[in-house]
XYZ file of C-alpha atoms in Angstrom:
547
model
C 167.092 69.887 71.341
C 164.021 70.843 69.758
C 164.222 71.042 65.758
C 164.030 74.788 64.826
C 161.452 76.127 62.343
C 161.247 78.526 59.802
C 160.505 81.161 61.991
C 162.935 80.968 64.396
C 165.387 80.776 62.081
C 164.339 83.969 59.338
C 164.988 84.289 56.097
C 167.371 86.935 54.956
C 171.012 87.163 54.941
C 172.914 88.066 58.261
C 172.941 92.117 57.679
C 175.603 94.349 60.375
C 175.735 97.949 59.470
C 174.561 100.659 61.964
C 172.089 102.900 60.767
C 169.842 100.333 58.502
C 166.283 99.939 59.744
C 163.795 97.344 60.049
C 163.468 97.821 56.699
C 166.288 96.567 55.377
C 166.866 92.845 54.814
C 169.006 90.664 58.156
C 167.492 87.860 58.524
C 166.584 88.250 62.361
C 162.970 87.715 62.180
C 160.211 88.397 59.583
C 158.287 90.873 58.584
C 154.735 92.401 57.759
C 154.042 94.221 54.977
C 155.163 97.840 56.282
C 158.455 96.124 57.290
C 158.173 96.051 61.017
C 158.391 92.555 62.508
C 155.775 90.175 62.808
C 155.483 90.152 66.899
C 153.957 86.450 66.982
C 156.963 85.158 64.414
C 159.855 87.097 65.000
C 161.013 86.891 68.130
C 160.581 84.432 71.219
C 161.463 87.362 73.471
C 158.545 89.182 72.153
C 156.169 86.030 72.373
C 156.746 85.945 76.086
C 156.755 89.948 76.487
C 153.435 90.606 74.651
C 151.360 88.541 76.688
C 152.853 90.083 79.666
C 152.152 93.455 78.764
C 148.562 92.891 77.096
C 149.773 92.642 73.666
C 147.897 90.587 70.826
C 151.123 89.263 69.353
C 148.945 88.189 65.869
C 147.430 91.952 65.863
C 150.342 93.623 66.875
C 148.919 96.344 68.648
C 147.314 97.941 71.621
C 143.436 97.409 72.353
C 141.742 99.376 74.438
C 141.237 97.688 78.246
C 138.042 98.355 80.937
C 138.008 101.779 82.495
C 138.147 99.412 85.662
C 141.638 98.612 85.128
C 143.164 101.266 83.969
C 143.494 103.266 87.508
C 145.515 99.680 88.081
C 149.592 100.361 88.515
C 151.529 98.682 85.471
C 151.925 95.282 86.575
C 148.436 95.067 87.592
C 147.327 96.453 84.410
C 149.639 93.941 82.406
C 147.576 90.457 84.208
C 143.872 91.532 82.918
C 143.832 88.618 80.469
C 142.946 89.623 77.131
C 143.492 93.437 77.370
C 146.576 95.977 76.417
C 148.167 98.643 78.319
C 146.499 102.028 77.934
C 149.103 104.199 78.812
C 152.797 103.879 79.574
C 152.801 106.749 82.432
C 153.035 105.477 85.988
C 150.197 105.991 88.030
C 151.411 108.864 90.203
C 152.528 107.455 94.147
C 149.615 109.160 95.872
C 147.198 106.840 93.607
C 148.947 103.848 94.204
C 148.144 104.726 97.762
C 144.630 104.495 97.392
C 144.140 100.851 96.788
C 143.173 100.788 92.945
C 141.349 97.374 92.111
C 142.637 94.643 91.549
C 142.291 92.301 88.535
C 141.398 88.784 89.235
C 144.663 87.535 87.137
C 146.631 88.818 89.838
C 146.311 86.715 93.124
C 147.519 87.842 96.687
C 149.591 84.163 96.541
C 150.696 84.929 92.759
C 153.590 87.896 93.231
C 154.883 89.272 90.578
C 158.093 88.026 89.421
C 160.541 90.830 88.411
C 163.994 89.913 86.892
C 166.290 93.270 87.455
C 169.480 94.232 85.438
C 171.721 97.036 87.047
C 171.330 100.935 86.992
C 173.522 100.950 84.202
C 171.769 98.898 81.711
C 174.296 98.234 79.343
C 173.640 95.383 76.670
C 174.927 93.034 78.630
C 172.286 93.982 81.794
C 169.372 94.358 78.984
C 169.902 91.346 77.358
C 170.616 89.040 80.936
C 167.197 90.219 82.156
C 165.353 89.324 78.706
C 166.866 86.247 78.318
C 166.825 84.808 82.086
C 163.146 85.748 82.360
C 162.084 83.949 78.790
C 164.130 81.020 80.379
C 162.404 80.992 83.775
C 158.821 81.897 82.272
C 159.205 78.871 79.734
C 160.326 76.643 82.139
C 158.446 77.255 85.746
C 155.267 74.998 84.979
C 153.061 77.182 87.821
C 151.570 80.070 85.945
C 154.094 82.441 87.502
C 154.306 86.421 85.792
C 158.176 87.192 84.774
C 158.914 90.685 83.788
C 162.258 91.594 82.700
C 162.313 95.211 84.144
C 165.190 97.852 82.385
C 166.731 99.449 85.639
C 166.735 103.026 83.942
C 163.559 105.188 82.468
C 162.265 104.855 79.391
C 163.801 108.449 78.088
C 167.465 107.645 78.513
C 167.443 104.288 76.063
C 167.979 106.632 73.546
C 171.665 107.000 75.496
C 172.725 103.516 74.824
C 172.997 103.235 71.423
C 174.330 99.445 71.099
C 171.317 98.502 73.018
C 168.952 100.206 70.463
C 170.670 98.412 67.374
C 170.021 95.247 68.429
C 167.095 95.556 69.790
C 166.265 96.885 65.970
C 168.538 93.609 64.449
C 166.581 91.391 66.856
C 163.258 92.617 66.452
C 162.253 93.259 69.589
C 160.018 96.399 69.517
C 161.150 99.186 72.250
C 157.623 99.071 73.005
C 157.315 95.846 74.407
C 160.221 96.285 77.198
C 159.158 97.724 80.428
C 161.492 100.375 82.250
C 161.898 101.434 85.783
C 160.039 104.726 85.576
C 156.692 102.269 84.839
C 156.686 100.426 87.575
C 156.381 101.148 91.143
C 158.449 98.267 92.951
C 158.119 99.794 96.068
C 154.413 99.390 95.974
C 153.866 95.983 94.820
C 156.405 95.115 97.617
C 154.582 97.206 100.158
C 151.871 94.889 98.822
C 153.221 91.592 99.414
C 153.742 90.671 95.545
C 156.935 91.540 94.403
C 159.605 88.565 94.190
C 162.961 89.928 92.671
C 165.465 88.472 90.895
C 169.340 90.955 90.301
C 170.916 90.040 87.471
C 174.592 91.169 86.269
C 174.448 92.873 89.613
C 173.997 91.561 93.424
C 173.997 95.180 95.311
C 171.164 97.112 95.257
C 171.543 101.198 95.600
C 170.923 103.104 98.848
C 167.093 104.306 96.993
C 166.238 100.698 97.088
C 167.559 99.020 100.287
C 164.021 98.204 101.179
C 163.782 95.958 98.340
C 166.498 93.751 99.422
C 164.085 91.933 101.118
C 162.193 90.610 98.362
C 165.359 89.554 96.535
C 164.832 85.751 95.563
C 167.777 85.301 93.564
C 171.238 86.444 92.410
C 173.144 85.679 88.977
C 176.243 87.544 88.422
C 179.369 87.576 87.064
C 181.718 89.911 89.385
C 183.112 88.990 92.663
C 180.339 88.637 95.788
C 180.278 91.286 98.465
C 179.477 89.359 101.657
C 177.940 92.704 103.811
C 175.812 93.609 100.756
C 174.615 90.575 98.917
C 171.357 89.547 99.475
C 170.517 86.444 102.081
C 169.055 84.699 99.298
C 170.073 81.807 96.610
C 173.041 83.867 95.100
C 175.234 82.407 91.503
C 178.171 84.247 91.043
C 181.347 83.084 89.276
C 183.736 85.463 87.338
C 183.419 85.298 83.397
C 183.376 87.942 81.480
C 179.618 88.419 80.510
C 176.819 88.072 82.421
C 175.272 86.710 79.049
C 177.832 83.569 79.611
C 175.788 82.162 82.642
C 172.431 82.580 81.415
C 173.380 80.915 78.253
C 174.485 78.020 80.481
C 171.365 78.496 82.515
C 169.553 77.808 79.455
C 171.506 74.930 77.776
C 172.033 72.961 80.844
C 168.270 73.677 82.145
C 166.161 73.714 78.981
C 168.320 73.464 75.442
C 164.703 72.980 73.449
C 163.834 76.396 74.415
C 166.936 78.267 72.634
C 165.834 79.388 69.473
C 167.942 81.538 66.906
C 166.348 84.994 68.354
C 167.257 84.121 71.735
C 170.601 82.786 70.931
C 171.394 85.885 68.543
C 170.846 87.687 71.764
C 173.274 86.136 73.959
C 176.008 85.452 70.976
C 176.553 88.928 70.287
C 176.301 90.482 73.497
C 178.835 88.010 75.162
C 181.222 89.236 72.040
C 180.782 93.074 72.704
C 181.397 92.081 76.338
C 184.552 90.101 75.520
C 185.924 92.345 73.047
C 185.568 89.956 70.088
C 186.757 87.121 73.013
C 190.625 88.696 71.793
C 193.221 86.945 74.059
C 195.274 89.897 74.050
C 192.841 92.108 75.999
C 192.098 89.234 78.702
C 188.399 89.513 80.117
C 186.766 86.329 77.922
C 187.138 83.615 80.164
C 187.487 79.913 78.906
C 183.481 79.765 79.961
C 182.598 82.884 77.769
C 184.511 80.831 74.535
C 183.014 77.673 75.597
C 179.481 78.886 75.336
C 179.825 81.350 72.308
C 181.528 78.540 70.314
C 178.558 76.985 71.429
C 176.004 78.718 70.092
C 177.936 78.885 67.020
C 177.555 75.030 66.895
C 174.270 74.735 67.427
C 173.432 77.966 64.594
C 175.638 78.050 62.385
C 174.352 81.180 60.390
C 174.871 83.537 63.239
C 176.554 86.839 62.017
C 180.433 86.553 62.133
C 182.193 87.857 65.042
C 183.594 90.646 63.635
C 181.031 91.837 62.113
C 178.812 91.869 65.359
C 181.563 93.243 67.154
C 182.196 96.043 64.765
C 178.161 97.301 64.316
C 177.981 97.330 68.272
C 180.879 98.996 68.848
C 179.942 101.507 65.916
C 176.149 101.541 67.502
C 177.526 102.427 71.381
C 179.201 105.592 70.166
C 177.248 107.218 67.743
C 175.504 110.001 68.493
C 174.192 111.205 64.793
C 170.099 110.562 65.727
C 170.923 111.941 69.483
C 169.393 116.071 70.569
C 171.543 118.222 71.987
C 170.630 117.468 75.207
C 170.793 113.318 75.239
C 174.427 114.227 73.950
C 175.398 116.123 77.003
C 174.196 113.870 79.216
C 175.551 110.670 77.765
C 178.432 110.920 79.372
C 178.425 113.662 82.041
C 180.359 114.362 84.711
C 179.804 117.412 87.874
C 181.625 119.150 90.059
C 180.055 121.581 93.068
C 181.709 124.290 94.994
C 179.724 126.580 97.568
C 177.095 125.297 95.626
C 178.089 126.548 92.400
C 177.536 123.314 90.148
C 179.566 122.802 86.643
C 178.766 119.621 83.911
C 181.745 118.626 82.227
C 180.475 116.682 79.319
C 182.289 114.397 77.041
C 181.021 114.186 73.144
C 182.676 112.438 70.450
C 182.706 114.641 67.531
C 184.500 118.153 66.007
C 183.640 121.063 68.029
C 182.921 122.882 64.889
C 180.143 120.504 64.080
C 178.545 120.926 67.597
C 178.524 124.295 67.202
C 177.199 124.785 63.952
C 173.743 122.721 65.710
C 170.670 124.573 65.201
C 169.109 126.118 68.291
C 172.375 125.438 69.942
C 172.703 128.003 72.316
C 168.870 127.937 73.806
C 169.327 123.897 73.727
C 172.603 125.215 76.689
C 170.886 127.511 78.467
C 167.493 124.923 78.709
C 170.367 121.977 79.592
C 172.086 124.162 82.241
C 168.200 125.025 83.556
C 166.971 121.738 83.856
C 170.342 119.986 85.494
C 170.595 123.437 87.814
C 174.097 123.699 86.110
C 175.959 127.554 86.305
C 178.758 126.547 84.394
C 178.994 123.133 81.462
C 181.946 122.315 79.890
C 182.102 120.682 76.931
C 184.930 118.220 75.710
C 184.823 117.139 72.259
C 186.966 114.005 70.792
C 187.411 113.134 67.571
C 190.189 111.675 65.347
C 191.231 113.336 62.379
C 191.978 112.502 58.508
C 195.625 111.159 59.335
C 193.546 109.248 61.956
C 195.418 111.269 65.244
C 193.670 112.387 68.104
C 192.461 115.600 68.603
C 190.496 117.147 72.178
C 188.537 120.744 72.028
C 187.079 122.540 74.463
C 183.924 125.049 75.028
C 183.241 126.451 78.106
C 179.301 127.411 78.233
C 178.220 130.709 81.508
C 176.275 133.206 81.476
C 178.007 135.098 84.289
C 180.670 136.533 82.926
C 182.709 137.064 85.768
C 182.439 132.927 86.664
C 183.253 132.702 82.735
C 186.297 134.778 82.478
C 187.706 133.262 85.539
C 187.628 129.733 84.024
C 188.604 130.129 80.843
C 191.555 132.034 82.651
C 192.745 129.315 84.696
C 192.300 126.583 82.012
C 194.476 129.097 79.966
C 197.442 129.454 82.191
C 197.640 126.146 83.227
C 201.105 124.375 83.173
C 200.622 121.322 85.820
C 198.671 120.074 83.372
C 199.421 122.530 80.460
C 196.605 122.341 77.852
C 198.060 124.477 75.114
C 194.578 126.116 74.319
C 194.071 128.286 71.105
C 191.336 130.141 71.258
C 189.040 129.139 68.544
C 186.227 131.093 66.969
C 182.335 131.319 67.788
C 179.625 133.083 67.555
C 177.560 132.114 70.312
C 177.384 134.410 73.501
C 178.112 132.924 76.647
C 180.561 130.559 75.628
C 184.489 130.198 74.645
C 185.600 127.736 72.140
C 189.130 126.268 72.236
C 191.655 124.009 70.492
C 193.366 121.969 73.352
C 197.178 121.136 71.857
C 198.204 118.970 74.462
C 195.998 115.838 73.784
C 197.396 113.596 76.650
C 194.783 115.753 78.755
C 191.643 114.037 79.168
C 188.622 115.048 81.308
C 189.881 112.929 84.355
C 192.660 115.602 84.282
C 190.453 118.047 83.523
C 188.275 118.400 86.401
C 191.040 119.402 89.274
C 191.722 122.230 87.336
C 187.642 123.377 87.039
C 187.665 122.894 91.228
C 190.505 125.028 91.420
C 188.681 127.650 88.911
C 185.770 127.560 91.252
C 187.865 128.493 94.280
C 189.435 130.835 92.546
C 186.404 132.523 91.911
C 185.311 132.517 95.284
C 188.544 133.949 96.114
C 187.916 136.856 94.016
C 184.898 137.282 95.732
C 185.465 137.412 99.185
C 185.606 140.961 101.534
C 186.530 141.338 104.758
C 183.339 141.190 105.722
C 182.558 137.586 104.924
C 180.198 138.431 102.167
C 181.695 137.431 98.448
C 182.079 140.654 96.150
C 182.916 140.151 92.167
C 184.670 143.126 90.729
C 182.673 145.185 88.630
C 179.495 144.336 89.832
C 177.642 145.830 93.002
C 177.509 143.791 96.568
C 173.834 143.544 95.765
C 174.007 141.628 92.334
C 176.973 139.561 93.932
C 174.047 138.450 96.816
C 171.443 137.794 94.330
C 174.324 135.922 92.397
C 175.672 133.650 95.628
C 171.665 133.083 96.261
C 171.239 131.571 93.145
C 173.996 129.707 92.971
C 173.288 128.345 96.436
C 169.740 126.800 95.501
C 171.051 125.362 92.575
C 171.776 121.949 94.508
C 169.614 120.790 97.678
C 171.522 121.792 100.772
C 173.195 118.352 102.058
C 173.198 116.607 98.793
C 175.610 115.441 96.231
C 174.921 115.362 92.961
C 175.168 111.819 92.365
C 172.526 111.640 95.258
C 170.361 114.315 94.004
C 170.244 112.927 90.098
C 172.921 110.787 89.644
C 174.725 111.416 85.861
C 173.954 108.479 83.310
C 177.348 106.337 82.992
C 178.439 106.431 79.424
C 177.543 102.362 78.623
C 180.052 100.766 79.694
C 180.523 96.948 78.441
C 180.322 95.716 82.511
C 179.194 98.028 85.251
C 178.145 97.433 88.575
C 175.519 100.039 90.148
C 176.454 102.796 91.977
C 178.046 102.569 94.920
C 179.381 98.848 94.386
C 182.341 98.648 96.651
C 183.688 95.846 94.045
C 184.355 98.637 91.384
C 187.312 96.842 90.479
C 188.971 93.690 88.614
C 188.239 93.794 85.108
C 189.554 96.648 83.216
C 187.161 99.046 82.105
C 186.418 100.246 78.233
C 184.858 103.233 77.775
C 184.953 105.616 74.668
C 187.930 107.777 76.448
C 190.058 105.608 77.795
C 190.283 103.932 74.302
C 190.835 107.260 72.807
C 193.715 108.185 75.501
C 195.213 104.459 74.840
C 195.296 105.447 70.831
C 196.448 108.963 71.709
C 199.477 107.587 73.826
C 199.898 105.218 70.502
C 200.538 108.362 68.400
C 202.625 110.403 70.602
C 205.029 107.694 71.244
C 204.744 106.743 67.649
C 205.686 110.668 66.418
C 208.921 110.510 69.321
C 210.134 107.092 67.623
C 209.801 108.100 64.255
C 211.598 111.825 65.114
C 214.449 110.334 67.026
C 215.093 107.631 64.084
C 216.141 110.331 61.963
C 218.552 111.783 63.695
């Protein structure tokens, strides 16, 4: 094991609180002057990423490159030696198809060396590809091109709040990272250099089966699908965090490369994965204490395990620096009918709060535009000051017909009953409500919007075939049913036409992983229904003691 220096190590205190900047003082890295991190100090991560992407890691910045090169793709643009990235936009597909040059860094017998996370990039993805492609760049001695690759665009990081802290406490600038929506992997493979490598995931989605062929190598940490893995070198064993085997990767393969950055990485993201490793809860395996404990040994002034624990926790569920529209679509959830499409969106704040938002009711209508939603429900969840749950609802239409017949089934309800009160609001279109019965959560929530929609339809129908809403004439209920009918491509789900972001979650496998199963699953509403089932059988207890 190599000694570490100075500036692996830092020199300010351990710091965990969500919301300080790169100002502030946490010892992850130094610092210029303006207080953003010194790229060629800081951070081996960003040592092996700025060359990579054309960055001068002692500048810090972006230089202009040869008009030659910038017509290149992304991964062609990132081997000119000595030059930056002009632009972060894609080159549209019809350029790509026109053969743009090629630099001479980039050899037809050189591919290009991706390492992949899954389509959920949670911190435990992110961090997996960063750290198994600093391990494989520092130790393959040809000079081989690894680029960790975020499986999601650049636009929805913003969703994943725990993996925008600590890329903040670790110093890795968001600019450095590369993200699906920047690199065409279909054309370097149509090209003959793209070499793959799935990491905290071993199925690719239906979008990307042609890919499977360049698949060189599989690390994971869920159980192996034999009729989808990959015919390739495949490492699989079940631990709780992906993190946990490239940790081993790199202490059994190359300890002298671990430095503080890189092991800050994989500490704290095995922790949020293991839910502070707490035996009672069950997914850290003796492997995912073994290497933590670990890393511990070897730097001793990592940040306490609560304390990491807590900020990313904190970080994945707040929503303060989110718009309107990130917040609806961090975790989203549709349902169709006769193509009639409804968003049922969980947020995790008062309903009062929401919507008091400025521009709140043009940020709807622009949401409901944009993800060809008629109808989005919104469920808010919050705890209160005597810390017990509380669930509200809004229902956003425009049609007031499709409104009112919502809002009237959701009302009358008794198999589940929600107990609504209406509450008040000023904005048109929409219906606020306090739900009483908090045991009703938004998986319960959505047979009763499908039976809404049918009812609707119901309504509609004349014995002619034709659907008719009361009130309004048979030509405004045509124009109505033709709208509603283009909102979703005929023959497509949703999930297949733009499938929803999944809210984070500490493991996830891609979509459409038959193997969505095993470890229990953590999101933001199941905790709050486990809490809420707390309370309620707390209140019966304490009510039935006294008598």
């Amino acid at each position: 094991m190599r000694s570490r220096r100075s500036e692996d190590v830092g020199s300010g205190e351990p710091g965990w609180c969500v919301g300080s900047g790169l100002g502030t003082t946490s010892g992850w890295g130094q610092r210029t002057e303006e207080g953003e991190p010194s790229l060629g100090e800081c951070c081996s991560v960003s040592r092996l990423l700025a060359p990579v992407f054309g960055v001068s890691p002692r500048a810090g910045r972006r230089t202009c490159i040869p008009a030659s090169a910038r017509c290149c793709p992304a991964p062609f643009r990132g081997a000119v030696k000595g030059c930056a990235v002009a632009s972060r936009a894609p080159l549209p597909l019809s350029a790509h198809s026109r053969g743009p040059p090629r630099p001479a860094g980039l050899q037809e017998s050189r591919p290009l060396h991706v390492v992949l996370g899954n389509e959920a990039c949670d911190l435990d993805s992110m961090v997996s590809a960063l750290a198994l492609a600093f391990y494989l760049a520092k130790t393959t001695e040809a000079e081989e091109v690894f680029v960790p690759v975020l499986n999601i665009n650049r636009s929805e990081l913003p969703l994943r709040g725990d993996n925008v802290f600590f890329l903040q406490k670790i110093h890795i600038p968001e600019s450095l990272l590369i993200f699906r929506d920047e690199i065409d992997l279909h054309a370097l493979h149509q090209a003959g250099q793209l070499t793959l490598i799935l990491v905290d995931h071993h199925v690719l989605p239906k979008s990307d089966t042609a890919l499977e062929e360049a698949v060189a190598e599989v690390l994971d940490h869920r159980p192996i699908e034999q009729k989808h893995c990959p015919p390739c070198h495949v490492s699989v064993e079940l631990v709780g965090s992906c993190a946990t085997l490239v940790t081993e990767r790199i202490l059994e393969g190359a300890p002298e490369i671990l430095d503080r950055q890189i092991a800050a990485l994989l500490h704290g993201t095995i922790i949020l994965d293991c839910v502070n490793m707490d035996l009672k809860v069950g997914k850290a395996t003796p492997k995912d204490n073994k290497y933590v404990e670990k890393l511990e040994a070897l730097f001793p002034d990592l940040p306490k395990r609560n304390d990491i624990f807590d900020s990313l926790q904190k970080a994945k569920f707040d929503i303060s620096g989110l718009t309107t529209e990130q917040m609806l679509r961090k975790d989203q959830k549709t349902i169709s009918t006769h193509g009639t499409k409804v968003a049922i969106s969980a947020i995790y704040m008062d309903l009062e709060a929401f919507l008091q938002r400025s521009g709140l009711t043009a940020d709807l209508h622009a949401f409901c535009q944009a993800h060809n939603c008629d109808v989005l429900v919104t469920m808010t969840i919050f705890f209160n000051t005597q810390n017990e749950p509380v669930r509200q609802l809004a229902v956003f239409c425009p049609h007031a017909a499709l409104r009112m017949t919502i809002c009237g089934v959701l009302e009358r309800s008794h198999s589940p009953s929600l107990k609504l009160t209406p509450a008040p609001s000023t904005h048109p279109h929409l219906q606020a409500y306090l739900q009483g019965n908090t045991q009703v959560s938004r998986k319960k929530l959505l047979p009763l919007l499908q039976e809404a929609l049918s009812a609707y339809f119901d309504s509609m129908k004349i014995p002619s075939g034709q659907p008719e809403t009361e009130g309004v004439s048979r030509e405004q209920a045509d124009k109505e049913l033709d709208r509603a009918g283009n909102s979703l491509v005929p023959g497509l789900s949703q999930d297949e036409e733009e499938p929803p972001l999944p809210p984070t979650p500490m493991n996830s496998l891609v979509d459409e992983c038959p193997l969505d199963q095993g470890l229990p699953k953590l999101s933001a509403e199941v905790i709050f229904e486990k809490c809420s089932q707390i309370s309620l059988s707390q209140s019966t207890a304490a009510s039935l003691s006294k008598k």
